[in-house]
mmCIF file of C-alpha atoms in Angstrom:
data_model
loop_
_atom_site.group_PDB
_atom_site.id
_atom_site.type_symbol
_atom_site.label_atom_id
_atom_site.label_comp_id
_atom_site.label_asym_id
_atom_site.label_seq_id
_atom_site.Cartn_x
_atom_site.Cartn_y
_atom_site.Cartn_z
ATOM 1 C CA UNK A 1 111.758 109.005 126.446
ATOM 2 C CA UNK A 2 110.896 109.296 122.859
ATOM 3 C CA UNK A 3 109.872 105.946 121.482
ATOM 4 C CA UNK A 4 109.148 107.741 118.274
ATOM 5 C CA UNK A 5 112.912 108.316 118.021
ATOM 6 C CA UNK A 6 114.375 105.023 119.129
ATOM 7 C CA UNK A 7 111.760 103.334 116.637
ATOM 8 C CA UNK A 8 113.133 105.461 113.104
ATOM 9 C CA UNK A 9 116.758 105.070 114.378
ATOM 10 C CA UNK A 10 116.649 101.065 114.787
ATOM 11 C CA UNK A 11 116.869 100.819 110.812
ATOM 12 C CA UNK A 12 120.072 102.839 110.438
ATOM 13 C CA UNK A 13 121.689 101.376 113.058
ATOM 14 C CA UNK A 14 120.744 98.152 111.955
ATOM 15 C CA UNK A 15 122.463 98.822 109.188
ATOM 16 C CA UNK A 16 125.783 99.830 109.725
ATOM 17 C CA UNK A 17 126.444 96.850 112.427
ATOM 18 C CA UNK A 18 125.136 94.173 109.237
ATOM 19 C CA UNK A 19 127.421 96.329 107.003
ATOM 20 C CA UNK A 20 130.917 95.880 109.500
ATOM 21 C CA UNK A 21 130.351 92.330 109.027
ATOM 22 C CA UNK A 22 127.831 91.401 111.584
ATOM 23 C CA UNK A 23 125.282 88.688 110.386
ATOM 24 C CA UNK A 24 121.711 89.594 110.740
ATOM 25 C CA UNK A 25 120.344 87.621 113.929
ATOM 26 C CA UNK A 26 122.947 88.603 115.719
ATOM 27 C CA UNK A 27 122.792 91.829 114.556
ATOM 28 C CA UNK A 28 119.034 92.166 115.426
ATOM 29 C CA UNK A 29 119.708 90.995 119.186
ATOM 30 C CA UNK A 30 122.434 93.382 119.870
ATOM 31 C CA UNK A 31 120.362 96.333 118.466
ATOM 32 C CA UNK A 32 117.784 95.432 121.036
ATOM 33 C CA UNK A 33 119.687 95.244 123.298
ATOM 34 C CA UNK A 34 121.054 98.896 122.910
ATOM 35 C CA UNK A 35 117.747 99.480 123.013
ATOM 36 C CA UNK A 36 116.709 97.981 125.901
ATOM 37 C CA UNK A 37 119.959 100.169 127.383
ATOM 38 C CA UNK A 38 119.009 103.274 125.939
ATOM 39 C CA UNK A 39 115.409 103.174 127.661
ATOM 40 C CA UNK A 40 117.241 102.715 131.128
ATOM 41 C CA UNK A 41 119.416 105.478 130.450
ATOM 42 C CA UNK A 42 118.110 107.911 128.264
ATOM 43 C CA UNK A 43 115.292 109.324 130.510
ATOM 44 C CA UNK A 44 117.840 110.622 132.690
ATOM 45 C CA UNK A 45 121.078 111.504 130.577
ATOM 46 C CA UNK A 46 119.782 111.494 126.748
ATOM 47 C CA UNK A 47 123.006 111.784 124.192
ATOM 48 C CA UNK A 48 122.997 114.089 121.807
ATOM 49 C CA UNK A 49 124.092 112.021 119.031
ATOM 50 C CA UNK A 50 121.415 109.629 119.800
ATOM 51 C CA UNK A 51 122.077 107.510 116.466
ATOM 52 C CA UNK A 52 126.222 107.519 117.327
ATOM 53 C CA UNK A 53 125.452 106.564 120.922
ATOM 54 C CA UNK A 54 123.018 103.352 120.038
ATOM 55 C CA UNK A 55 125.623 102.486 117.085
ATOM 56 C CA UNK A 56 128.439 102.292 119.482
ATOM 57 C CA UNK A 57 126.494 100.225 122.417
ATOM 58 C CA UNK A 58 124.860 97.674 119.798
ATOM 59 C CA UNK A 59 128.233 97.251 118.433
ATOM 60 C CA UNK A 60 129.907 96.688 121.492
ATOM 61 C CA UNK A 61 126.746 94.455 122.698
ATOM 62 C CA UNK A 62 127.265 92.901 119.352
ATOM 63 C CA UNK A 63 131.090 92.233 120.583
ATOM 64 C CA UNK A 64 130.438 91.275 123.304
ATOM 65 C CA UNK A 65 128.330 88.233 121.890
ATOM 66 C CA UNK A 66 130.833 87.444 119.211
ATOM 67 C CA UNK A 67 133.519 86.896 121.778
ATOM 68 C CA UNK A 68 131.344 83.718 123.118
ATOM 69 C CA UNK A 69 132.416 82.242 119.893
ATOM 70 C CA UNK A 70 135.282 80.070 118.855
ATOM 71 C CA UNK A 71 136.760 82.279 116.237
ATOM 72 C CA UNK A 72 138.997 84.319 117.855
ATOM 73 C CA UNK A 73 140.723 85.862 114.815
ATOM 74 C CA UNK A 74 137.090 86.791 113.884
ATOM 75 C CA UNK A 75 136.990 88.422 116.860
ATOM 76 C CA UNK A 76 140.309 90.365 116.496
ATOM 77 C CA UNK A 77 139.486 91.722 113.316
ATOM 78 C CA UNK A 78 135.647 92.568 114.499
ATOM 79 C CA UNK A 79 137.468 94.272 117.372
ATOM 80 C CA UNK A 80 139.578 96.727 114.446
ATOM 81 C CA UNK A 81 136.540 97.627 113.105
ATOM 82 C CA UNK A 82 135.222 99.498 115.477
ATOM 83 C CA UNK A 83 133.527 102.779 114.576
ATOM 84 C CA UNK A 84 135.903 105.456 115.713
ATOM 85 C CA UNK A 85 133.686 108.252 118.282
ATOM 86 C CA UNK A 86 132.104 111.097 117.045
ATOM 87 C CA UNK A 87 128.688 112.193 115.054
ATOM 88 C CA UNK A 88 127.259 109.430 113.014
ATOM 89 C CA UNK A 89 126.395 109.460 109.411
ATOM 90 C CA UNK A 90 122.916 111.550 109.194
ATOM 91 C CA UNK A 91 121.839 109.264 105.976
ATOM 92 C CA UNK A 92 119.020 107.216 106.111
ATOM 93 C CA UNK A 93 119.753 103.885 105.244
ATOM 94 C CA UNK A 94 116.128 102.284 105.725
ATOM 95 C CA UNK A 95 115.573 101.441 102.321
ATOM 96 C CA UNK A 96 118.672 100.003 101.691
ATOM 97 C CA UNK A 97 118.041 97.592 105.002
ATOM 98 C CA UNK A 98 114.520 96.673 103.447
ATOM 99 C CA UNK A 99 116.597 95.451 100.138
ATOM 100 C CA UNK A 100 119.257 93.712 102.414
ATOM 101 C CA UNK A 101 116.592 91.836 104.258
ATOM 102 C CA UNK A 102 115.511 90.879 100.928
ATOM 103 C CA UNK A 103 118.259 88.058 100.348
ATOM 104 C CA UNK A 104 118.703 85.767 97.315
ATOM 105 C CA UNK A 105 119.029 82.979 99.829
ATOM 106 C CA UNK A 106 115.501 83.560 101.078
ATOM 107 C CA UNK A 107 112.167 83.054 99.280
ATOM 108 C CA UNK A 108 110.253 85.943 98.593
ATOM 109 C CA UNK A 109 107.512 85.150 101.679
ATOM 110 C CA UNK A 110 110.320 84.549 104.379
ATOM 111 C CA UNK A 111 112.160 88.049 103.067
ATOM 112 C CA UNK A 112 109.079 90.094 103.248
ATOM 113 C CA UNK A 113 108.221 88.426 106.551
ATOM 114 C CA UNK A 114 111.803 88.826 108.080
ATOM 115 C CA UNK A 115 111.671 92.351 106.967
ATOM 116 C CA UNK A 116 108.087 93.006 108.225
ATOM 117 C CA UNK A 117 109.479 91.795 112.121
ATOM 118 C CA UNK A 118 113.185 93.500 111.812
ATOM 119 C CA UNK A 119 112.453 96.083 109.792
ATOM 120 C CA UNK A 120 109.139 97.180 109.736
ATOM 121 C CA UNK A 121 108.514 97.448 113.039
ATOM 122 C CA UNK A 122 105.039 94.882 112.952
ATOM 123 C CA UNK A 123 104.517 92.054 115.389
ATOM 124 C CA UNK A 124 104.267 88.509 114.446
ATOM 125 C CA UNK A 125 100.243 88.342 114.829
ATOM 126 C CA UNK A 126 100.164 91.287 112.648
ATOM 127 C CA UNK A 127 102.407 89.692 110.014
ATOM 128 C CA UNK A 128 100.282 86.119 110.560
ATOM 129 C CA UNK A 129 97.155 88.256 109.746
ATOM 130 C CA UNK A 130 98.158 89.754 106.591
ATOM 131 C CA UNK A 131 99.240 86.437 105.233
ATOM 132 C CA UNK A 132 95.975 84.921 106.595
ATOM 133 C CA UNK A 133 98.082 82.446 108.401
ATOM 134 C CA UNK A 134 98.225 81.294 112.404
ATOM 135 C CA UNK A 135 100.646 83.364 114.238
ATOM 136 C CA UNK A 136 102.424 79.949 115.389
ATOM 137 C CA UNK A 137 103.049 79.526 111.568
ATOM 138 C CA UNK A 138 104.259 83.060 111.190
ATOM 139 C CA UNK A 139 106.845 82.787 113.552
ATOM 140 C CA UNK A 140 108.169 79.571 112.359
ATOM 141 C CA UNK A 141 108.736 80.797 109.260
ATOM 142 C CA UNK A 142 110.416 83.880 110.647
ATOM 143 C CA UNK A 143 112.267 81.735 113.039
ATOM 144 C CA UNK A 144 113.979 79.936 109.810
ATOM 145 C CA UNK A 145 114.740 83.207 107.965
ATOM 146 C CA UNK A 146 116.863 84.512 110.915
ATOM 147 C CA UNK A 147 118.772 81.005 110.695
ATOM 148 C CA UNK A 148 118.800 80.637 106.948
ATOM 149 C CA UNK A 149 120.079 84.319 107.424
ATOM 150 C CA UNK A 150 122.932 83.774 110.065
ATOM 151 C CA UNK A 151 126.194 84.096 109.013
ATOM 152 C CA UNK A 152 125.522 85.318 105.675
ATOM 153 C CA UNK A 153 126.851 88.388 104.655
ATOM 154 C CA UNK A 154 124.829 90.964 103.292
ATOM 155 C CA UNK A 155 126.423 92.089 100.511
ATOM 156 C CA UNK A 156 123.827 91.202 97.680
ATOM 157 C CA UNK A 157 120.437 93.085 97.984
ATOM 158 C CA UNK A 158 116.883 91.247 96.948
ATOM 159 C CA UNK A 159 114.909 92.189 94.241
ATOM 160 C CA UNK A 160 112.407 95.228 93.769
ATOM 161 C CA UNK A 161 109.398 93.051 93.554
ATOM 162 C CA UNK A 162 110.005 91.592 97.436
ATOM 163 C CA UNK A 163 110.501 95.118 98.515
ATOM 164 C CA UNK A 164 107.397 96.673 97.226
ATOM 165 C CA UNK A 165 105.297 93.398 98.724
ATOM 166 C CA UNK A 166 107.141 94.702 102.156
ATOM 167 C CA UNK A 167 106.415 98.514 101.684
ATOM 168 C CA UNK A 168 102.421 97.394 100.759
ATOM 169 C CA UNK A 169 102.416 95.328 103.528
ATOM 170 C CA UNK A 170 103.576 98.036 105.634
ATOM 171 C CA UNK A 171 101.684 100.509 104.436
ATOM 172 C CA UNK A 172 98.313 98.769 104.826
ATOM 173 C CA UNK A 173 99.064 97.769 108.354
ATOM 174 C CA UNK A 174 99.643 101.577 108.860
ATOM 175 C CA UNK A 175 96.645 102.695 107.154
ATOM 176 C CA UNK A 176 94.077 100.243 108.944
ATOM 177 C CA UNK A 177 95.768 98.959 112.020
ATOM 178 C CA UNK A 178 97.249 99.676 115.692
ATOM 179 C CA UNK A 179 100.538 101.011 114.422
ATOM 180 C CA UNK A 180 101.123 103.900 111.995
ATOM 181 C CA UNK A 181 103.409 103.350 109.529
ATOM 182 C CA UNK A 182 101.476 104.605 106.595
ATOM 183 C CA UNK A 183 103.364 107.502 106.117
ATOM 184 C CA UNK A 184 106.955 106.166 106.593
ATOM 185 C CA UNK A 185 105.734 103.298 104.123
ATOM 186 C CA UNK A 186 104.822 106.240 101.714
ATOM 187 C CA UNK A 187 108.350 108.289 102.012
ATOM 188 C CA UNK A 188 110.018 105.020 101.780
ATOM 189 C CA UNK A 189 108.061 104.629 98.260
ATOM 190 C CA UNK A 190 108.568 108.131 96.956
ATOM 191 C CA UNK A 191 112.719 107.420 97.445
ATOM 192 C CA UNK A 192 111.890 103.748 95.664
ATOM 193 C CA UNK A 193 110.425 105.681 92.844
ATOM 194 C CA UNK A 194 113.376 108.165 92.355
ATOM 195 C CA UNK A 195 115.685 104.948 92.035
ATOM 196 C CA UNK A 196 113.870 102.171 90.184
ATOM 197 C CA UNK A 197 111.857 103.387 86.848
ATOM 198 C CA UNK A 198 109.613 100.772 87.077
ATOM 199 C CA UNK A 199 105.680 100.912 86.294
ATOM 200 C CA UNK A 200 105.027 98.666 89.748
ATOM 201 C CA UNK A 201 106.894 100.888 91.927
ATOM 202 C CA UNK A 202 104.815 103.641 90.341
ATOM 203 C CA UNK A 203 101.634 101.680 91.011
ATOM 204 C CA UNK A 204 102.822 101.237 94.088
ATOM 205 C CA UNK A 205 103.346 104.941 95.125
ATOM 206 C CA UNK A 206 100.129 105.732 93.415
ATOM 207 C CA UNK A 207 98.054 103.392 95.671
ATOM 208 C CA UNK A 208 99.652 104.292 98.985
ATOM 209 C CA UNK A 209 98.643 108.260 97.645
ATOM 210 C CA UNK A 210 95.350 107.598 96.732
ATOM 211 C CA UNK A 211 94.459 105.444 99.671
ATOM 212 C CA UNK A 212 96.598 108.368 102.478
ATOM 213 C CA UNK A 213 94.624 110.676 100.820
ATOM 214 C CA UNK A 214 91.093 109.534 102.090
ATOM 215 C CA UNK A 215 92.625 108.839 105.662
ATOM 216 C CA UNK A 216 91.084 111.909 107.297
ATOM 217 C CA UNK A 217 87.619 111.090 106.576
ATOM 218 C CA UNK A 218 87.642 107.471 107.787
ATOM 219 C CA UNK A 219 87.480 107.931 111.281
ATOM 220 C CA UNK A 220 85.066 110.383 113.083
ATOM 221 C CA UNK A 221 85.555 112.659 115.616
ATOM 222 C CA UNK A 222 84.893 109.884 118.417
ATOM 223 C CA UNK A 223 87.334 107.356 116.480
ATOM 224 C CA UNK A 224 84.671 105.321 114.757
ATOM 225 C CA UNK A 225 84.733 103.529 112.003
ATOM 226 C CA UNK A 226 83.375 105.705 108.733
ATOM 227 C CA UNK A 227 82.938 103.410 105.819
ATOM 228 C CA UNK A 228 83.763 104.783 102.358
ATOM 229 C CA UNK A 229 80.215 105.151 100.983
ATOM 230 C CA UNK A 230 79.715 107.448 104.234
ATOM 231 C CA UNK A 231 82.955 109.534 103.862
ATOM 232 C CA UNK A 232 82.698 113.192 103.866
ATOM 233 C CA UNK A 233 84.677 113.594 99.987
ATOM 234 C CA UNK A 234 85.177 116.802 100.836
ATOM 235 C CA UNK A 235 87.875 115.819 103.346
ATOM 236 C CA UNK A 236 89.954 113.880 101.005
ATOM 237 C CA UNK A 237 93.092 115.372 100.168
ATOM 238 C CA UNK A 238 92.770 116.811 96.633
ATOM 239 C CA UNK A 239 96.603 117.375 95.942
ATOM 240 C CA UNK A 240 96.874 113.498 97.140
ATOM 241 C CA UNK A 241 94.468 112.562 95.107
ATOM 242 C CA UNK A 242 95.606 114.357 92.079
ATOM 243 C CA UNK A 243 99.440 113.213 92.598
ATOM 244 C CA UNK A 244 98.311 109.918 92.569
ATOM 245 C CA UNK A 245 96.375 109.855 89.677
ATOM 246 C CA UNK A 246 98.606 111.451 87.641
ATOM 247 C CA UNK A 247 101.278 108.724 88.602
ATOM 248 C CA UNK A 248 99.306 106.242 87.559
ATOM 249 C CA UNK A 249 98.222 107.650 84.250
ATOM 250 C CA UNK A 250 102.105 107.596 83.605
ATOM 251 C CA UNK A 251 102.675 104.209 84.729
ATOM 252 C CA UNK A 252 99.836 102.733 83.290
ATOM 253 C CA UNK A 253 101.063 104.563 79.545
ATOM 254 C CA UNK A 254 104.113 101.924 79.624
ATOM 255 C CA UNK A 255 101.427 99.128 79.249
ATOM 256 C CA UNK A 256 103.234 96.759 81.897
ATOM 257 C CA UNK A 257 100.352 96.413 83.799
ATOM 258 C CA UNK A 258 100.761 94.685 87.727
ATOM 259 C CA UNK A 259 98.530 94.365 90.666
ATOM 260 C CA UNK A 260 99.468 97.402 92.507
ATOM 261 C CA UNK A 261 98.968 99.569 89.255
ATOM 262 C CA UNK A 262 95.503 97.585 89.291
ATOM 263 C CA UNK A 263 94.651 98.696 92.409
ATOM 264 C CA UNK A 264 95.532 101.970 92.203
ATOM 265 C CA UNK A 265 92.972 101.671 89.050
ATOM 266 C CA UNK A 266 90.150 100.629 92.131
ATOM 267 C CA UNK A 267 91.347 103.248 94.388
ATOM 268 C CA UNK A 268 91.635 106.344 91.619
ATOM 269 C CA UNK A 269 87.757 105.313 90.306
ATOM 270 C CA UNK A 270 86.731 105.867 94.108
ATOM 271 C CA UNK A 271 88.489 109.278 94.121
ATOM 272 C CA UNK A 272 87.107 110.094 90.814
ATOM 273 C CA UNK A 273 83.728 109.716 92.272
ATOM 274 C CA UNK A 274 81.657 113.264 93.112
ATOM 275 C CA UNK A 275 79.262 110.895 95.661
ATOM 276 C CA UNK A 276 78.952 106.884 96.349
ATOM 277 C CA UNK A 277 75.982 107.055 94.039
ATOM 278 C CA UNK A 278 78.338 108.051 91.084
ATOM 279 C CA UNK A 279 80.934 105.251 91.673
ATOM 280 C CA UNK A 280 81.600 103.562 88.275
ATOM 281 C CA UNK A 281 81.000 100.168 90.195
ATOM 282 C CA UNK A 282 81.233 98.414 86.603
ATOM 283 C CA UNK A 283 84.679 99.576 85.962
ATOM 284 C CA UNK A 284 85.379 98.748 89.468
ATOM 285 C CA UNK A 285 84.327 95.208 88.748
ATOM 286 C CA UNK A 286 86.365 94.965 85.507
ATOM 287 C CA UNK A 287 89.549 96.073 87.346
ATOM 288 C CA UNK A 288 89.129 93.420 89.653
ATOM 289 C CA UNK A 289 89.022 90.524 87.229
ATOM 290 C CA UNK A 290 92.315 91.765 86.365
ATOM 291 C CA UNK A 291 93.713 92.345 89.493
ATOM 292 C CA UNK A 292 92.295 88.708 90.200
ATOM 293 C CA UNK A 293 93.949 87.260 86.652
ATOM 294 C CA UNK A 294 97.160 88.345 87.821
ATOM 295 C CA UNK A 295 97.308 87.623 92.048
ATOM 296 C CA UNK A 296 94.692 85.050 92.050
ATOM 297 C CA UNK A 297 93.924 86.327 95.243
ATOM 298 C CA UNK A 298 91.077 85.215 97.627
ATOM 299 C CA UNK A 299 90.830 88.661 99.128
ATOM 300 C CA UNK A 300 90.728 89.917 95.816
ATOM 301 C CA UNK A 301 87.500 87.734 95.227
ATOM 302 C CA UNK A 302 86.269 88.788 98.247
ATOM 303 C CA UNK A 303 86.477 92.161 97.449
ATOM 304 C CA UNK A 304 85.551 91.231 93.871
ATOM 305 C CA UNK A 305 82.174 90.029 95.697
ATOM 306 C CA UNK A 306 81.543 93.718 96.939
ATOM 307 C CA UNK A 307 81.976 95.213 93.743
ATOM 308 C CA UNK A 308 79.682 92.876 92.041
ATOM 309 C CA UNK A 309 77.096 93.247 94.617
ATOM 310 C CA UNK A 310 77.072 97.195 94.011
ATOM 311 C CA UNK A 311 77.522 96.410 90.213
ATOM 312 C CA UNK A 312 74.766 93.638 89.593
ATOM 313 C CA UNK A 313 72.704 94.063 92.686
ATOM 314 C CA UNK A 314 73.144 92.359 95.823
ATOM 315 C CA UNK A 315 72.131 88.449 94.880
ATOM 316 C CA UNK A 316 74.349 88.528 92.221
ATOM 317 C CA UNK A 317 77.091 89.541 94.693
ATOM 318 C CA UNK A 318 76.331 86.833 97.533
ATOM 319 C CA UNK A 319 76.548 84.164 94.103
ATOM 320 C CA UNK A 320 80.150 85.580 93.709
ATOM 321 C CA UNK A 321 80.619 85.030 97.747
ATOM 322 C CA UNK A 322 79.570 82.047 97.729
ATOM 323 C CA UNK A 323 82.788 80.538 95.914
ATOM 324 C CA UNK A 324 84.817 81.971 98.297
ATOM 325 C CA UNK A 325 85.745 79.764 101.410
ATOM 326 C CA UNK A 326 83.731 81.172 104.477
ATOM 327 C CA UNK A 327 86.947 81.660 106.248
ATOM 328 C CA UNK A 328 88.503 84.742 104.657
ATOM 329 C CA UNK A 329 88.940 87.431 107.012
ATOM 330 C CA UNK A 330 86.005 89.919 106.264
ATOM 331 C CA UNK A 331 84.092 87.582 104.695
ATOM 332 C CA UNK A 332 81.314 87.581 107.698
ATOM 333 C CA UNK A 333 80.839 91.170 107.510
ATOM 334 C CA UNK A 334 81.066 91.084 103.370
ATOM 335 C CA UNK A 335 77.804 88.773 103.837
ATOM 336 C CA UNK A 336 76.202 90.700 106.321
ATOM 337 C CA UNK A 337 76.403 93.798 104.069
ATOM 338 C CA UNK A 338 74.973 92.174 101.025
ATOM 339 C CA UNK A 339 72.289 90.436 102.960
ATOM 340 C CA UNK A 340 71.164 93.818 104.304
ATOM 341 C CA UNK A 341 71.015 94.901 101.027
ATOM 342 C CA UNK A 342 68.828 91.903 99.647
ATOM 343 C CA UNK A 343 66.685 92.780 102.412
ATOM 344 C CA UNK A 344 67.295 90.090 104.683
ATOM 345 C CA UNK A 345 67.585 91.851 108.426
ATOM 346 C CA UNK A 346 67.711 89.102 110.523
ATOM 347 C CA UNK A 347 70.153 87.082 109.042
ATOM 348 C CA UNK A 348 72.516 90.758 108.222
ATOM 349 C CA UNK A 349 71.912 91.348 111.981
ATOM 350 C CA UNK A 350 73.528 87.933 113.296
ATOM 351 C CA UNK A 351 76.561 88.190 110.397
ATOM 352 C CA UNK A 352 77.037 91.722 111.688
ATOM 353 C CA UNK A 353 77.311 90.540 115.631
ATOM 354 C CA UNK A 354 79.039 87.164 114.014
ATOM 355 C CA UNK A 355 81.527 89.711 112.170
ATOM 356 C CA UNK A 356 81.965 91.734 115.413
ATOM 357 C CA UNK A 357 83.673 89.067 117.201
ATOM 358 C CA UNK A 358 86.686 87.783 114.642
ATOM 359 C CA UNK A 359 87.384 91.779 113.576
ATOM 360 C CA UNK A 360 91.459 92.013 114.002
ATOM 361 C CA UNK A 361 91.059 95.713 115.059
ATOM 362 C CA UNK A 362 89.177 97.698 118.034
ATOM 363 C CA UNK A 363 87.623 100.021 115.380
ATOM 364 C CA UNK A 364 86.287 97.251 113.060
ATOM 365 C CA UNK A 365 85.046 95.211 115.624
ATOM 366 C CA UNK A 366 82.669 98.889 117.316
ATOM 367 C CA UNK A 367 81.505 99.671 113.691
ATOM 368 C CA UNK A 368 80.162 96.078 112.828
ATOM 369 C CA UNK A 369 78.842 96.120 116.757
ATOM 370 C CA UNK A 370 76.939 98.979 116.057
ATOM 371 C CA UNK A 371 75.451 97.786 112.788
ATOM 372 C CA UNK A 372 74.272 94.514 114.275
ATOM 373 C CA UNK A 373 73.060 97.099 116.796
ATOM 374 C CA UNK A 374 70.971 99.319 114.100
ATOM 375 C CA UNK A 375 69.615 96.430 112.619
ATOM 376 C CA UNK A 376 68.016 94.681 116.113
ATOM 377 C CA UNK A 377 66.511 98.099 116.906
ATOM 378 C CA UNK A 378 64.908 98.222 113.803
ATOM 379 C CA UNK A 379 62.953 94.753 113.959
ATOM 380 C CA UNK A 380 61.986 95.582 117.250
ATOM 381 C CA UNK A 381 60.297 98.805 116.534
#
């Protein structure tokens, strides 16, 4: 059974039941439930029109639900719409589900959340940790975009903006976490960017390049963690690199300047960087008081903090951390690092172990082990 498979046909199929009339919670349940059919059956008799055979069982699951209802005329006419048998349409209709999901009725947070669970293919934890909120929270709110949602017909899409906070989100739980969807996030982009002439969704697409094209050199052969200032440059992806740059020059000519075109700034000032030593951590700095003018971001502080601490020396970047409330994600291991720089072992060594244990991801969590690790061997010698 090819999970792989299942998982990039769920969008399309998605789509075509919302687009016969079907509203979107019900929708999503009969999908799964095709699913849920299709992994009982497949392994042993796999169709070959997969994408046909799970449109015709989620709409018939989807049928079969409706016909609980009251509205039998509903029903009647659900019942004429049937999609006839044979081959089903071979075009991807992903994107056009990610603006769907995106409804006026919904505020921006709820649409890229509903879209993140539906669409994207993330659980709630991992949606309640890029929002920095408690996964109960998360799935309340999620919970009242599926109602808000039901019944409503899809026929007005959201706006760009919501879909390129989905596609970052997406992409950045691809690039660092359990599930990768970096490089669906990144084709999804590229088709965003032959649509909308926009200088975000260029930003956007720049980011996502510049970022995919360092992926190779963050993890070593054993799976480790390999922080940036430790990358091997010479397995970055030059063509990546130069694609993305050359994006954002363009993007960044229109003078509309937004946060992802910002951080594509950060990331192409990395790239541009022969060694760690040669970073132009000033620039880096003055990119993220814009980037922090225009989000007002805590992470973006937090990162800020970094930059400053490479910039101004490590004192002046645990005075910039110190504004920031002690609860951010990564903001134990941001203090560990700067204390190790300022020379102060013992208390790096217990932020490093302290760091260890609220890590979201297996890899974080070994890496900031280890440097707790490095650290007690060292005062003991």
């Amino acid at each position: 059974m090819d999970a792989a498979l299942l998982r990039s046909l769920t969008p399309g199929v998605l789509t075509i039941l919302v687009r016969r009339g079907a509203d979107f919670a019900a929708a999503e349940d009969a999908v799964q439930e095709a699913l849920i059919e299709a992994l009982r059956v497949w392994p042993a008799d796999q169709p070959r029109d997969a994408k046909g055979w799970l449109v015709t069982v989620a709409w018939r699951k989807f049928l079969d639900q409706t016909r609980a209802d009251s509205a039998r005329r509903r029903r009647e006419d659900l019942v004429e719409e049937e999609p006839a048998p044979g081959p089903a349409s071979d075009v991807d209709d992903t994107l056009q589900l990610y603006f769907l999901c995106a409804h006026p009725s919904l505020t921006p947070s709820s649409a890229v959340a509903l879209t993140l669970r539906a669409v994207g293919g993330l659980t709630t934890r991992q949606i309640a940790q890029a929002y920095l909120v408690p996964e109960a929270t998360m799935a309340q709110r999620i919970s009242r975009a599926k109602r808000t949602v039901s019944g409503v017909r899809f026929e007005q899409p959201g706006d760009v903006a919501t879909v390129l906070r989905v596609l970052y989100l997406v992409f950045n739980e691809g690039y660092s976490g359990d599930v990768d969807l970096a490089a669906e996030a990144i084709r999804l982009t590229r088709q965003l960017a032959a649509r909308v002439d926009h200088p975000e969704v260029a930003g956007l697409l720049a980011l996502m390049l510049l970022h995919h094209a360092r992926r190779a050199a963050r993890t070593a052969p054993d799976g480790s963690l390999v922080p940036l200032a430790e990358q091997d440059r010479g397995r970055w992806n030059t063509r990546l690199i130069a694609e993305g740059v050359a994006i954002l020059q363009a993007a960044l000519a229109r003078d509309r300047l937004g946060e992802f075109q910002a951080q594509a700034a950060i990331a192409a000032l990395h790239a541009d960087a022969l060694t760690a030593e040669e970073t132009d951590w000033v620039q880096i700095v003055e990119w993220y008081d814009e980037l922090a003018r225009l989000t007002d971001s805590p992470v973006v502080r937090l990162n800020r903090a970094v930059a400053v601490g490479e910039a101004d020396g490590p004192r002046a970047g645990l005075a910039a951390l110190a504004a920031l409330d002690d609860s951010l994600p990564r903001h134990t291991a941001v203090a560990a690092y700067l204390h190790e720089r300022d020379g102060d072992l013992d208390t790096a060594a217990r932020l490093y172990a302290e760091a260890a244990h609220k890590a979201p991801h297996l890899a974080e969590r070994d890496y900031l082990t280890r440097q707790a690790a490095r650290l007690n061997a060292g005062r003991r010698r």
